[in-house]
Amino acid sequence: MVPTVLGAIKRAVDADPRPGRFLVTGSVRADGEADNWPGTGRLVRVAMTSLAVREIAGRTEGATFLDRLSADGTDSLALPPDVPDLRGYVEMALHSGCPEPALHLSERGRGYWLESYVDQSLTRDVETLRENRDPHRLRRCFEALALNSAGLVNAKTLHEFAGINAKTAEAYEHLLANLLVVESVPAWTTNRFKRLLRGPRSTSWMRG
């Protein structure tokens, strides 16, 4: 809302480059504003993903999964005492990882909150990016990506499901990525060149 503050931060960082002095946040519109100072070489972008299951459950003490795996290998891993069944996994997914619905709302309130989040993202947030998109087709595109979460999304299936052409589907997917509700996960293989050739997997999610 006050982009001129970035110039003051730039001057302060140039005068005293100690790290961690500023925490700069903004809306999804920030990357679309051409007149904003980019902060290259002065800011480090930190991705704010949704809450992990251990955070929702209040088990935040001790090393994280990746830290344990890196330090002691698979020997450090063990099943938790309360392993969820299939229904339990589904319930965890429906809780989402957004702090408000995951920690404070009832099941019914959570459903309203998440529906409102999607609606606001695909209407109001799209407007802030100065995008003129059909909200119905954009939502269909989002639903198609969500249904293929963690899988390969066939381009033809995507644009046919949403009722749009291939060029528009590509533009919609790019827009959803800018809204921070869709992220493409690069293909994994031990061969680095094959990673570039294989298609990424799209993950639909909502940041907390």
PDB file of C-alpha atoms in Angstrom:
ATOM      1  CA  MET A   1       0.000   0.000   0.000  1.00  0.00           C
ATOM      2  CA  VAL A   2       2.993   2.299   0.531  1.00  0.00           C
ATOM      3  CA  PRO A   3       5.533   1.272  -2.138  1.00  0.00           C
ATOM      4  CA  THR A   4       7.749   4.286  -1.411  1.00  0.00           C
ATOM      5  CA  VAL A   5       8.823   2.599   1.835  1.00  0.00           C
ATOM      6  CA  LEU A   6      10.929   0.223  -0.269  1.00  0.00           C
ATOM      7  CA  GLY A   7      13.250   3.078  -1.209  1.00  0.00           C
ATOM      8  CA  ALA A   8      13.848   3.815   2.470  1.00  0.00           C
ATOM      9  CA  ILE A   9      14.621   0.136   3.116  1.00  0.00           C
ATOM     10  CA  LYS A  10      17.032   0.098   0.173  1.00  0.00           C
ATOM     11  CA  ARG A  11      18.959   3.061   1.554  1.00  0.00           C
ATOM     12  CA  ALA A  12      19.004   1.582   5.065  1.00  0.00           C
ATOM     13  CA  VAL A  13      20.307  -1.771   3.795  1.00  0.00           C
ATOM     14  CA  ASP A  14      22.974  -0.070   1.693  1.00  0.00           C
ATOM     15  CA  ALA A  15      24.133   1.866   4.746  1.00  0.00           C
ATOM     16  CA  ASP A  16      24.032  -1.147   7.088  1.00  0.00           C
ATOM     17  CA  PRO A  17      23.890  -4.574   5.366  1.00  0.00           C
ATOM     18  CA  ARG A  18      23.356  -6.646   8.517  1.00  0.00           C
ATOM     19  CA  PRO A  19      20.790  -9.348   7.668  1.00  0.00           C
ATOM     20  CA  GLY A  20      17.443  -9.786   9.377  1.00  0.00           C
ATOM     21  CA  ARG A  21      16.692  -6.128  10.100  1.00  0.00           C
ATOM     22  CA  PHE A  22      13.546  -5.924   7.968  1.00  0.00           C
ATOM     23  CA  LEU A  23      10.594  -8.188   7.284  1.00  0.00           C
ATOM     24  CA  VAL A  24       8.864  -7.020   4.109  1.00  0.00           C
ATOM     25  CA  THR A  25       5.435  -8.433   3.283  1.00  0.00           C
ATOM     26  CA  GLY A  26       2.887  -7.644   0.608  1.00  0.00           C
ATOM     27  CA  SER A  27      -0.103  -8.844  -1.360  1.00  0.00           C
ATOM     28  CA  VAL A  28      -0.231 -10.958  -4.503  1.00  0.00           C
ATOM     29  CA  ARG A  29      -0.272  -7.665  -6.415  1.00  0.00           C
ATOM     30  CA  ALA A  30       3.309  -6.850  -5.430  1.00  0.00           C
ATOM     31  CA  ASP A  31       4.989  -8.857  -8.197  1.00  0.00           C
ATOM     32  CA  GLY A  32       2.690  -7.329 -10.788  1.00  0.00           C
ATOM     33  CA  GLU A  33       3.617  -3.748  -9.979  1.00  0.00           C
ATOM     34  CA  ALA A  34       6.248  -2.738 -12.509  1.00  0.00           C
ATOM     35  CA  ASP A  35       7.227   0.403 -10.608  1.00  0.00           C
ATOM     36  CA  ASN A  36       8.160  -1.448  -7.419  1.00  0.00           C
ATOM     37  CA  TRP A  37      11.793  -1.737  -6.416  1.00  0.00           C
ATOM     38  CA  PRO A  38      12.732  -5.408  -6.940  1.00  0.00           C
ATOM     39  CA  GLY A  39      15.215  -5.673  -4.054  1.00  0.00           C
ATOM     40  CA  THR A  40      17.631  -7.845  -6.028  1.00  0.00           C
ATOM     41  CA  GLY A  41      20.687  -8.574  -3.916  1.00  0.00           C
ATOM     42  CA  ARG A  42      19.130  -7.000  -0.839  1.00  0.00           C
ATOM     43  CA  LEU A  43      16.085  -9.146  -0.096  1.00  0.00           C
ATOM     44  CA  VAL A  44      15.769 -12.897   0.328  1.00  0.00           C
ATOM     45  CA  ARG A  45      12.384 -14.306  -0.609  1.00  0.00           C
ATOM     46  CA  VAL A  46      10.976 -16.824   1.863  1.00  0.00           C
ATOM     47  CA  ALA A  47       8.092 -19.013   0.711  1.00  0.00           C
ATOM     48  CA  MET A  48       5.295 -19.079   3.296  1.00  0.00           C
ATOM     49  CA  THR A  49       3.662 -22.453   2.883  1.00  0.00           C
ATOM     50  CA  SER A  50       0.744 -23.784   4.883  1.00  0.00           C
ATOM     51  CA  LEU A  51       1.097 -25.303   8.344  1.00  0.00           C
ATOM     52  CA  ALA A  52       2.570 -28.775   8.667  1.00  0.00           C
ATOM     53  CA  VAL A  53       0.638 -31.503  10.484  1.00  0.00           C
ATOM     54  CA  ARG A  54       3.095 -31.351  13.408  1.00  0.00           C
ATOM     55  CA  GLU A  55       2.437 -27.617  13.760  1.00  0.00           C
ATOM     56  CA  ILE A  56      -1.338 -28.103  13.735  1.00  0.00           C
ATOM     57  CA  ALA A  57      -0.986 -30.833  16.352  1.00  0.00           C
ATOM     58  CA  GLY A  58       1.264 -28.617  18.493  1.00  0.00           C
ATOM     59  CA  ARG A  59       4.293 -30.909  18.172  1.00  0.00           C
ATOM     60  CA  THR A  60       6.826 -28.214  17.311  1.00  0.00           C
ATOM     61  CA  GLU A  61       9.629 -29.295  19.627  1.00  0.00           C
ATOM     62  CA  GLY A  62      12.666 -31.124  18.315  1.00  0.00           C
ATOM     63  CA  ALA A  63      14.232 -31.392  14.874  1.00  0.00           C
ATOM     64  CA  THR A  64      12.139 -31.347  11.728  1.00  0.00           C
ATOM     65  CA  PHE A  65      11.686 -34.374   9.485  1.00  0.00           C
ATOM     66  CA  LEU A  66      14.287 -33.211   6.958  1.00  0.00           C
ATOM     67  CA  ASP A  67      16.806 -32.283   9.654  1.00  0.00           C
ATOM     68  CA  ARG A  68      16.476 -35.729  11.248  1.00  0.00           C
ATOM     69  CA  LEU A  69      16.750 -37.441   7.886  1.00  0.00           C
ATOM     70  CA  SER A  70      19.830 -35.429   6.979  1.00  0.00           C
ATOM     71  CA  ALA A  71      21.566 -36.014  10.328  1.00  0.00           C
ATOM     72  CA  ASP A  72      20.812 -39.682  11.021  1.00  0.00           C
ATOM     73  CA  GLY A  73      19.288 -41.134   7.868  1.00  0.00           C
ATOM     74  CA  THR A  74      16.235 -43.381   7.874  1.00  0.00           C
ATOM     75  CA  ASP A  75      17.258 -44.912  11.222  1.00  0.00           C
ATOM     76  CA  SER A  76      15.985 -41.750  12.930  1.00  0.00           C
ATOM     77  CA  LEU A  77      12.471 -42.204  11.548  1.00  0.00           C
ATOM     78  CA  ALA A  78       9.710 -44.084  13.284  1.00  0.00           C
ATOM     79  CA  LEU A  79       5.939 -44.281  12.990  1.00  0.00           C
ATOM     80  CA  PRO A  80       4.032 -41.951  15.311  1.00  0.00           C
ATOM     81  CA  PRO A  81       1.945 -43.575  18.052  1.00  0.00           C
ATOM     82  CA  ASP A  82      -1.300 -42.420  16.416  1.00  0.00           C
ATOM     83  CA  VAL A  83      -1.020 -43.415  12.758  1.00  0.00           C
ATOM     84  CA  PRO A  84      -4.135 -42.153  10.922  1.00  0.00           C
ATOM     85  CA  ASP A  85      -6.240 -44.469   8.804  1.00  0.00           C
ATOM     86  CA  LEU A  86      -7.619 -43.484   5.385  1.00  0.00           C
ATOM     87  CA  ARG A  87     -10.452 -41.496   6.934  1.00  0.00           C
ATOM     88  CA  GLY A  88      -7.940 -39.734   9.167  1.00  0.00           C
ATOM     89  CA  TYR A  89      -5.837 -38.684   6.183  1.00  0.00           C
ATOM     90  CA  VAL A  90      -8.914 -37.306   4.425  1.00  0.00           C
ATOM     91  CA  GLU A  91      -9.899 -35.346   7.540  1.00  0.00           C
ATOM     92  CA  MET A  92      -6.396 -33.861   7.773  1.00  0.00           C
ATOM     93  CA  ALA A  93      -6.612 -32.765   4.138  1.00  0.00           C
ATOM     94  CA  LEU A  94     -10.015 -31.153   4.729  1.00  0.00           C
ATOM     95  CA  HIS A  95      -8.621 -29.213   7.683  1.00  0.00           C
ATOM     96  CA  SER A  96      -6.240 -27.484   5.248  1.00  0.00           C
ATOM     97  CA  GLY A  97      -3.004 -25.911   6.416  1.00  0.00           C
ATOM     98  CA  CYS A  98      -4.253 -22.342   6.737  1.00  0.00           C
ATOM     99  CA  PRO A  99      -3.948 -21.252  10.382  1.00  0.00           C
ATOM    100  CA  GLU A 100      -7.457 -19.829  10.819  1.00  0.00           C
ATOM    101  CA  PRO A 101      -9.529 -22.836   9.647  1.00  0.00           C
ATOM    102  CA  ALA A 102      -7.043 -25.460  10.831  1.00  0.00           C
ATOM    103  CA  LEU A 103      -6.689 -24.147  14.384  1.00  0.00           C
ATOM    104  CA  HIS A 104      -9.754 -22.087  15.258  1.00  0.00           C
ATOM    105  CA  LEU A 105     -12.837 -23.038  13.247  1.00  0.00           C
ATOM    106  CA  SER A 106     -15.412 -25.798  13.461  1.00  0.00           C
ATOM    107  CA  GLU A 107     -15.901 -28.209  10.574  1.00  0.00           C
ATOM    108  CA  ARG A 108     -18.798 -26.153   9.218  1.00  0.00           C
ATOM    109  CA  GLY A 109     -16.993 -22.839   9.693  1.00  0.00           C
ATOM    110  CA  ARG A 110     -13.910 -24.281   8.037  1.00  0.00           C
ATOM    111  CA  GLY A 111     -15.893 -25.141   4.922  1.00  0.00           C
ATOM    112  CA  TYR A 112     -17.284 -21.605   4.685  1.00  0.00           C
ATOM    113  CA  TRP A 113     -13.838 -20.090   5.225  1.00  0.00           C
ATOM    114  CA  LEU A 114     -12.136 -22.183   2.540  1.00  0.00           C
ATOM    115  CA  GLU A 115     -14.924 -21.594   0.023  1.00  0.00           C
ATOM    116  CA  SER A 116     -14.677 -17.861   0.657  1.00  0.00           C
ATOM    117  CA  TYR A 117     -10.890 -17.985   0.276  1.00  0.00           C
ATOM    118  CA  VAL A 118     -11.155 -19.614  -3.142  1.00  0.00           C
ATOM    119  CA  ASP A 119     -13.891 -17.208  -4.231  1.00  0.00           C
ATOM    120  CA  GLN A 120     -11.918 -14.141  -3.127  1.00  0.00           C
ATOM    121  CA  SER A 121      -8.728 -15.428  -4.758  1.00  0.00           C
ATOM    122  CA  LEU A 122     -10.417 -16.010  -8.105  1.00  0.00           C
ATOM    123  CA  THR A 123     -12.342 -12.718  -8.141  1.00  0.00           C
ATOM    124  CA  ARG A 124     -10.935  -9.906  -5.985  1.00  0.00           C
ATOM    125  CA  ASP A 125      -7.277 -10.988  -6.115  1.00  0.00           C
ATOM    126  CA  VAL A 126      -7.498 -11.397  -9.885  1.00  0.00           C
ATOM    127  CA  GLU A 127      -8.744  -7.820 -10.128  1.00  0.00           C
ATOM    128  CA  THR A 128      -5.799  -6.533  -8.083  1.00  0.00           C
ATOM    129  CA  LEU A 129      -3.488  -8.028 -10.706  1.00  0.00           C
ATOM    130  CA  ARG A 130      -5.390  -6.042 -13.333  1.00  0.00           C
ATOM    131  CA  GLU A 131      -6.462  -9.249 -15.020  1.00  0.00           C
ATOM    132  CA  ASN A 132      -9.745  -9.472 -16.911  1.00  0.00           C
ATOM    133  CA  ARG A 133     -10.698 -13.131 -16.728  1.00  0.00           C
ATOM    134  CA  ASP A 134     -13.939 -15.068 -16.859  1.00  0.00           C
ATOM    135  CA  PRO A 135     -14.379 -16.068 -13.176  1.00  0.00           C
ATOM    136  CA  HIS A 136     -16.439 -19.168 -14.048  1.00  0.00           C
ATOM    137  CA  ARG A 137     -13.867 -20.550 -16.494  1.00  0.00           C
ATOM    138  CA  LEU A 138     -11.011 -19.575 -14.190  1.00  0.00           C
ATOM    139  CA  ARG A 139     -12.645 -21.531 -11.369  1.00  0.00           C
ATOM    140  CA  ARG A 140     -13.115 -24.540 -13.668  1.00  0.00           C
ATOM    141  CA  CYS A 141      -9.426 -24.333 -14.539  1.00  0.00           C
ATOM    142  CA  PHE A 142      -8.549 -24.192 -10.845  1.00  0.00           C
ATOM    143  CA  GLU A 143     -10.788 -27.202 -10.110  1.00  0.00           C
ATOM    144  CA  ALA A 144      -9.157 -29.188 -12.919  1.00  0.00           C
ATOM    145  CA  LEU A 145      -5.717 -28.473 -11.470  1.00  0.00           C
ATOM    146  CA  ALA A 146      -6.922 -29.337  -7.956  1.00  0.00           C
ATOM    147  CA  LEU A 147      -8.323 -32.666  -9.156  1.00  0.00           C
ATOM    148  CA  ASN A 148      -4.915 -33.468 -10.632  1.00  0.00           C
ATOM    149  CA  SER A 149      -2.940 -32.270  -7.615  1.00  0.00           C
ATOM    150  CA  ALA A 150       0.425 -34.047  -7.314  1.00  0.00           C
ATOM    151  CA  GLY A 151      -0.091 -35.541 -10.753  1.00  0.00           C
ATOM    152  CA  LEU A 152       0.600 -34.716 -14.369  1.00  0.00           C
ATOM    153  CA  VAL A 153      -2.060 -32.445 -15.836  1.00  0.00           C
ATOM    154  CA  ASN A 154      -2.798 -33.158 -19.473  1.00  0.00           C
ATOM    155  CA  ALA A 155      -3.065 -29.810 -21.271  1.00  0.00           C
ATOM    156  CA  LYS A 156      -5.917 -30.991 -23.489  1.00  0.00           C
ATOM    157  CA  THR A 157      -7.874 -32.283 -20.509  1.00  0.00           C
ATOM    158  CA  LEU A 158      -7.329 -28.998 -18.697  1.00  0.00           C
ATOM    159  CA  HIS A 159      -8.620 -26.665 -21.365  1.00  0.00           C
ATOM    160  CA  GLU A 160     -11.472 -28.962 -22.407  1.00  0.00           C
ATOM    161  CA  PHE A 161     -12.685 -29.281 -18.792  1.00  0.00           C
ATOM    162  CA  ALA A 162     -12.554 -25.513 -18.331  1.00  0.00           C
ATOM    163  CA  GLY A 163     -14.124 -24.768 -21.722  1.00  0.00           C
ATOM    164  CA  ILE A 164     -11.199 -22.671 -22.951  1.00  0.00           C
ATOM    165  CA  ASN A 165      -8.527 -23.012 -25.606  1.00  0.00           C
ATOM    166  CA  ALA A 166      -4.980 -24.148 -24.951  1.00  0.00           C
ATOM    167  CA  LYS A 167      -3.525 -20.626 -25.014  1.00  0.00           C
ATOM    168  CA  THR A 168      -6.056 -19.366 -22.477  1.00  0.00           C
ATOM    169  CA  ALA A 169      -5.499 -22.422 -20.258  1.00  0.00           C
ATOM    170  CA  GLU A 170      -1.794 -21.652 -20.172  1.00  0.00           C
ATOM    171  CA  ALA A 171      -2.523 -18.034 -19.262  1.00  0.00           C
ATOM    172  CA  TYR A 172      -4.943 -19.118 -16.511  1.00  0.00           C
ATOM    173  CA  GLU A 173      -2.432 -21.535 -15.027  1.00  0.00           C
ATOM    174  CA  HIS A 174       0.192 -18.777 -15.006  1.00  0.00           C
ATOM    175  CA  LEU A 175      -2.300 -16.444 -13.315  1.00  0.00           C
ATOM    176  CA  LEU A 176      -3.112 -19.029 -10.621  1.00  0.00           C
ATOM    177  CA  ALA A 177       0.605 -19.428  -9.974  1.00  0.00           C
ATOM    178  CA  ASN A 178       0.882 -15.638  -9.537  1.00  0.00           C
ATOM    179  CA  LEU A 179      -2.000 -15.822  -7.055  1.00  0.00           C
ATOM    180  CA  LEU A 180       0.068 -18.345  -5.065  1.00  0.00           C
ATOM    181  CA  VAL A 181      -2.621 -21.040  -5.126  1.00  0.00           C
ATOM    182  CA  VAL A 182      -0.907 -23.312  -7.664  1.00  0.00           C
ATOM    183  CA  GLU A 183       2.709 -24.359  -7.744  1.00  0.00           C
ATOM    184  CA  SER A 184       4.503 -26.604 -10.222  1.00  0.00           C
ATOM    185  CA  VAL A 185       6.852 -29.132  -8.649  1.00  0.00           C
ATOM    186  CA  PRO A 186       9.757 -30.038 -10.964  1.00  0.00           C
ATOM    187  CA  ALA A 187      10.103 -33.648 -12.038  1.00  0.00           C
ATOM    188  CA  TRP A 188      12.555 -35.686  -9.982  1.00  0.00           C
ATOM    189  CA  THR A 189      15.203 -38.049 -11.314  1.00  0.00           C
ATOM    190  CA  THR A 190      18.846 -38.629 -10.482  1.00  0.00           C
ATOM    191  CA  ASN A 191      19.701 -37.502 -14.020  1.00  0.00           C
ATOM    192  CA  ARG A 192      19.720 -33.709 -14.047  1.00  0.00           C
ATOM    193  CA  PHE A 193      19.116 -33.430 -17.781  1.00  0.00           C
ATOM    194  CA  LYS A 194      16.047 -35.656 -17.580  1.00  0.00           C
ATOM    195  CA  ARG A 195      14.609 -33.326 -14.942  1.00  0.00           C
ATOM    196  CA  LEU A 196      14.510 -30.579 -17.578  1.00  0.00           C
ATOM    197  CA  LEU A 197      12.727 -32.811 -20.098  1.00  0.00           C
ATOM    198  CA  ARG A 198      10.076 -34.302 -17.865  1.00  0.00           C
ATOM    199  CA  GLY A 199       6.909 -32.352 -17.167  1.00  0.00           C
ATOM    200  CA  PRO A 200       6.351 -30.842 -13.717  1.00  0.00           C
ATOM    201  CA  ARG A 201       3.544 -31.861 -11.412  1.00  0.00           C
ATOM    202  CA  SER A 202       1.046 -29.199 -10.464  1.00  0.00           C
ATOM    203  CA  THR A 203       0.000 -28.823  -6.849  1.00  0.00           C
ATOM    204  CA  SER A 204      -3.059 -26.811  -5.899  1.00  0.00           C
ATOM    205  CA  TRP A 205      -2.906 -25.407  -2.415  1.00  0.00           C
ATOM    206  CA  MET A 206      -3.571 -22.323  -0.360  1.00  0.00           C
ATOM    207  CA  ARG A 207      -0.903 -20.541   1.602  1.00  0.00           C
ATOM    208  CA  GLY A 208      -1.429 -19.787   5.227  1.00  0.00           C
TER     209      GLY A 208
END
